[in-house]
GROMACS .gro file of C-alpha atoms in nm:
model
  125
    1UNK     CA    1   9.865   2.335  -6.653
    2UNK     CA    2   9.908   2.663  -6.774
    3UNK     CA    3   9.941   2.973  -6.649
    4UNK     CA    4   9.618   3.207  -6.618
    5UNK     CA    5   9.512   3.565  -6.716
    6UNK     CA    6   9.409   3.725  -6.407
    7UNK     CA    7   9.086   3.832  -6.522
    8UNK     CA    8   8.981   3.417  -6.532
    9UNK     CA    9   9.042   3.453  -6.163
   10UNK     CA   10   8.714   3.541  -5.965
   11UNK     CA   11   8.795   3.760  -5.675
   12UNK     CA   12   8.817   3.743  -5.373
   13UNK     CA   13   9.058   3.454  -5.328
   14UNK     CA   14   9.267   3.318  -5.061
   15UNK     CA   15   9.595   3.229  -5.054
   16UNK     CA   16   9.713   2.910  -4.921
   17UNK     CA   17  10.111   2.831  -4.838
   18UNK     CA   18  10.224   2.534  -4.761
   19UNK     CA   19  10.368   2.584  -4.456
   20UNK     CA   20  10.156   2.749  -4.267
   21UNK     CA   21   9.781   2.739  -4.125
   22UNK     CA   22   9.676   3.095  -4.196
   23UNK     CA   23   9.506   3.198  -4.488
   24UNK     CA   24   9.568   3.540  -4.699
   25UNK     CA   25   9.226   3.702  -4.744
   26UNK     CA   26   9.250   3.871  -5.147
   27UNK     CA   27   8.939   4.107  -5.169
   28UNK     CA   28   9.089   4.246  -5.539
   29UNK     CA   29   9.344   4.152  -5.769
   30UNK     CA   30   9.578   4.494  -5.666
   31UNK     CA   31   9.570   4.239  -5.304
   32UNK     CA   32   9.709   3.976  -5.520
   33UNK     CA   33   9.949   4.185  -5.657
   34UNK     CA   34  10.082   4.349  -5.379
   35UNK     CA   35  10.151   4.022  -5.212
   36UNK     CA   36  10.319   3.933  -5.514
   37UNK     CA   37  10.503   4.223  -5.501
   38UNK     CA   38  10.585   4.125  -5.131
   39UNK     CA   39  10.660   3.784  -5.164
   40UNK     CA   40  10.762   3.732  -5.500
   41UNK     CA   41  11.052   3.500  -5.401
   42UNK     CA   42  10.934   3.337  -5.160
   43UNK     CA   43  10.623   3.109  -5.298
   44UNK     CA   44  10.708   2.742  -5.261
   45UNK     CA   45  10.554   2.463  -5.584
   46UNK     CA   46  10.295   2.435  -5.356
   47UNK     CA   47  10.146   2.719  -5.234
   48UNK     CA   48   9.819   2.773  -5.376
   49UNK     CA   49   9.525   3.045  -5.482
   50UNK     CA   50   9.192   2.940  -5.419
   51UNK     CA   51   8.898   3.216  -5.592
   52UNK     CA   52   8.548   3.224  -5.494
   53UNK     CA   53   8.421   2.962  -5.753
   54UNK     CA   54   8.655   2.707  -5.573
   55UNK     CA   55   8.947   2.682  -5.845
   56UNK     CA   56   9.256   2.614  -5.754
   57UNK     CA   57   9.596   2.724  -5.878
   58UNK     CA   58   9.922   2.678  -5.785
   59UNK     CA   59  10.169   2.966  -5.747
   60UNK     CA   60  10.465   2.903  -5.954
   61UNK     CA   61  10.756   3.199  -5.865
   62UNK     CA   62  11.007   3.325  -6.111
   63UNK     CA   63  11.317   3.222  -6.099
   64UNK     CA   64  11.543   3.457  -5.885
   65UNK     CA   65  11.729   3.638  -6.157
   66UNK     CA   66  11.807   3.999  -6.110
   67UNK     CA   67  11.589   4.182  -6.438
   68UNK     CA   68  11.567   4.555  -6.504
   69UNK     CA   69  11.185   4.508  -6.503
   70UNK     CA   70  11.069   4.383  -6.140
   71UNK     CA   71  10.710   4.311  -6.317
   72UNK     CA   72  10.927   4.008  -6.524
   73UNK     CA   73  10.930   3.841  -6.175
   74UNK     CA   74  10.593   3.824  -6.030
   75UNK     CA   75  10.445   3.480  -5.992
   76UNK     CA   76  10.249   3.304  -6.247
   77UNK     CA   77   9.926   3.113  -6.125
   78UNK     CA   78   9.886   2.804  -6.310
   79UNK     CA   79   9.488   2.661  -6.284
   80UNK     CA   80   9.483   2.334  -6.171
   81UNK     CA   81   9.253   2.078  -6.303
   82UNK     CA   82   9.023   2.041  -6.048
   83UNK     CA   83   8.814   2.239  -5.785
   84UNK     CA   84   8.891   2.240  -5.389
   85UNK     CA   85   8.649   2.036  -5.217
   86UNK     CA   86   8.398   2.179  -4.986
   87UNK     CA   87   8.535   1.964  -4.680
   88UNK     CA   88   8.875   2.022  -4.807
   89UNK     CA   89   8.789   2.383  -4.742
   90UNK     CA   90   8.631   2.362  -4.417
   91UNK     CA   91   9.004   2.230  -4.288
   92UNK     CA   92   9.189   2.531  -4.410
   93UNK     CA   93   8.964   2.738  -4.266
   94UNK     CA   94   8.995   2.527  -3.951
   95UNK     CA   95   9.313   2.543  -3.967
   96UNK     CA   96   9.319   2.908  -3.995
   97UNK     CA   97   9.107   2.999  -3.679
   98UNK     CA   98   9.279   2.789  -3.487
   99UNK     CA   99   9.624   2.946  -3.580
  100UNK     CA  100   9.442   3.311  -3.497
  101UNK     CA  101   9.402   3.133  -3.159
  102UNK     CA  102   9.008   3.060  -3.179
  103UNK     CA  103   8.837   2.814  -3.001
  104UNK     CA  104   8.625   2.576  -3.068
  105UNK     CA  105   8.732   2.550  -3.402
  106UNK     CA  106   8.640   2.187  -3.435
  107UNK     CA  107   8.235   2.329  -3.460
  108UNK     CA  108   8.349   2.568  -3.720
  109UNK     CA  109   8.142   2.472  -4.062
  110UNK     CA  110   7.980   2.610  -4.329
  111UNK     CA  111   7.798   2.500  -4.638
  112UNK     CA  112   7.900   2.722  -4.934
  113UNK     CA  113   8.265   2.817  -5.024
  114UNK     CA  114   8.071   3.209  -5.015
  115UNK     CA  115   7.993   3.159  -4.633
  116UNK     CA  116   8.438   3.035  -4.606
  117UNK     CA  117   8.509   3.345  -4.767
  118UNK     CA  118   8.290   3.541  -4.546
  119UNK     CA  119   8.452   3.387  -4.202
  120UNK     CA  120   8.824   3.391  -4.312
  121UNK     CA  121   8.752   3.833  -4.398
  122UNK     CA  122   8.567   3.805  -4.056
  123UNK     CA  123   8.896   3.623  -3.861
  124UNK     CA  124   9.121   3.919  -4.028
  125UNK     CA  125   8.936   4.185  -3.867
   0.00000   0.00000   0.00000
């Protein structure tokens, strides 16, 4: 894997971390690097970025060294080899509503990773 220019990256995205349900909604790539910003040293080997052609990447932090230049420590997203399955999906988004407290999450589907996209923005509101 290596890591990615963000203009590969088709926005929005959605950020996945490991250890928890909720997803972060990324409507532009300033969303992506605000949360960076944010969170910088805090991503985990397997958090994850998922764009809206279903590609995956992991988020791979910088090492926490003190630099002169913050930008130097911003996560790199490294593509992974394969694409998120649809029903893979459908579980993190699942997952999600039920986190935001939804109900009847188990009758939550959808057939395109567009109409995902569209429920997760909808959830945040």
């Amino acid at each position: 894997m290596t890591s990615v220019n963000m203009s590969s990256i088709e926005w929005p995205a959605i950020v996945k971390l490991t250890q928890h349900d909720e997803l972060l909604y990324l409507e532009h790539q300033r969303d992506w690097l605000e949360l960076a910003c944010l969170y910088q040293h805090h991503f985990i080997e397997t958090d994850q970025l998922l764009d809206s052609k279903s590609q995956l990447y992991f988020i791979c932090a910088t090492p926490q060294t003190i630099h002169e230049d913050p930008v130097s420590e911003l996560p790199q997203l490294l593509r992974q080899p394969k694409i998120l399955p649809l029903t893979e999906f459908i579980k993190w988004v699942q997952n999600h509503a039920q986190a935001l407290g939804q109900c009847c999450v188990a009758k939550l589907a959808f057939t395109t990773v567009t109409q995902g996209f569209e429920i997760v923005r909808t959830l945040e509101e």
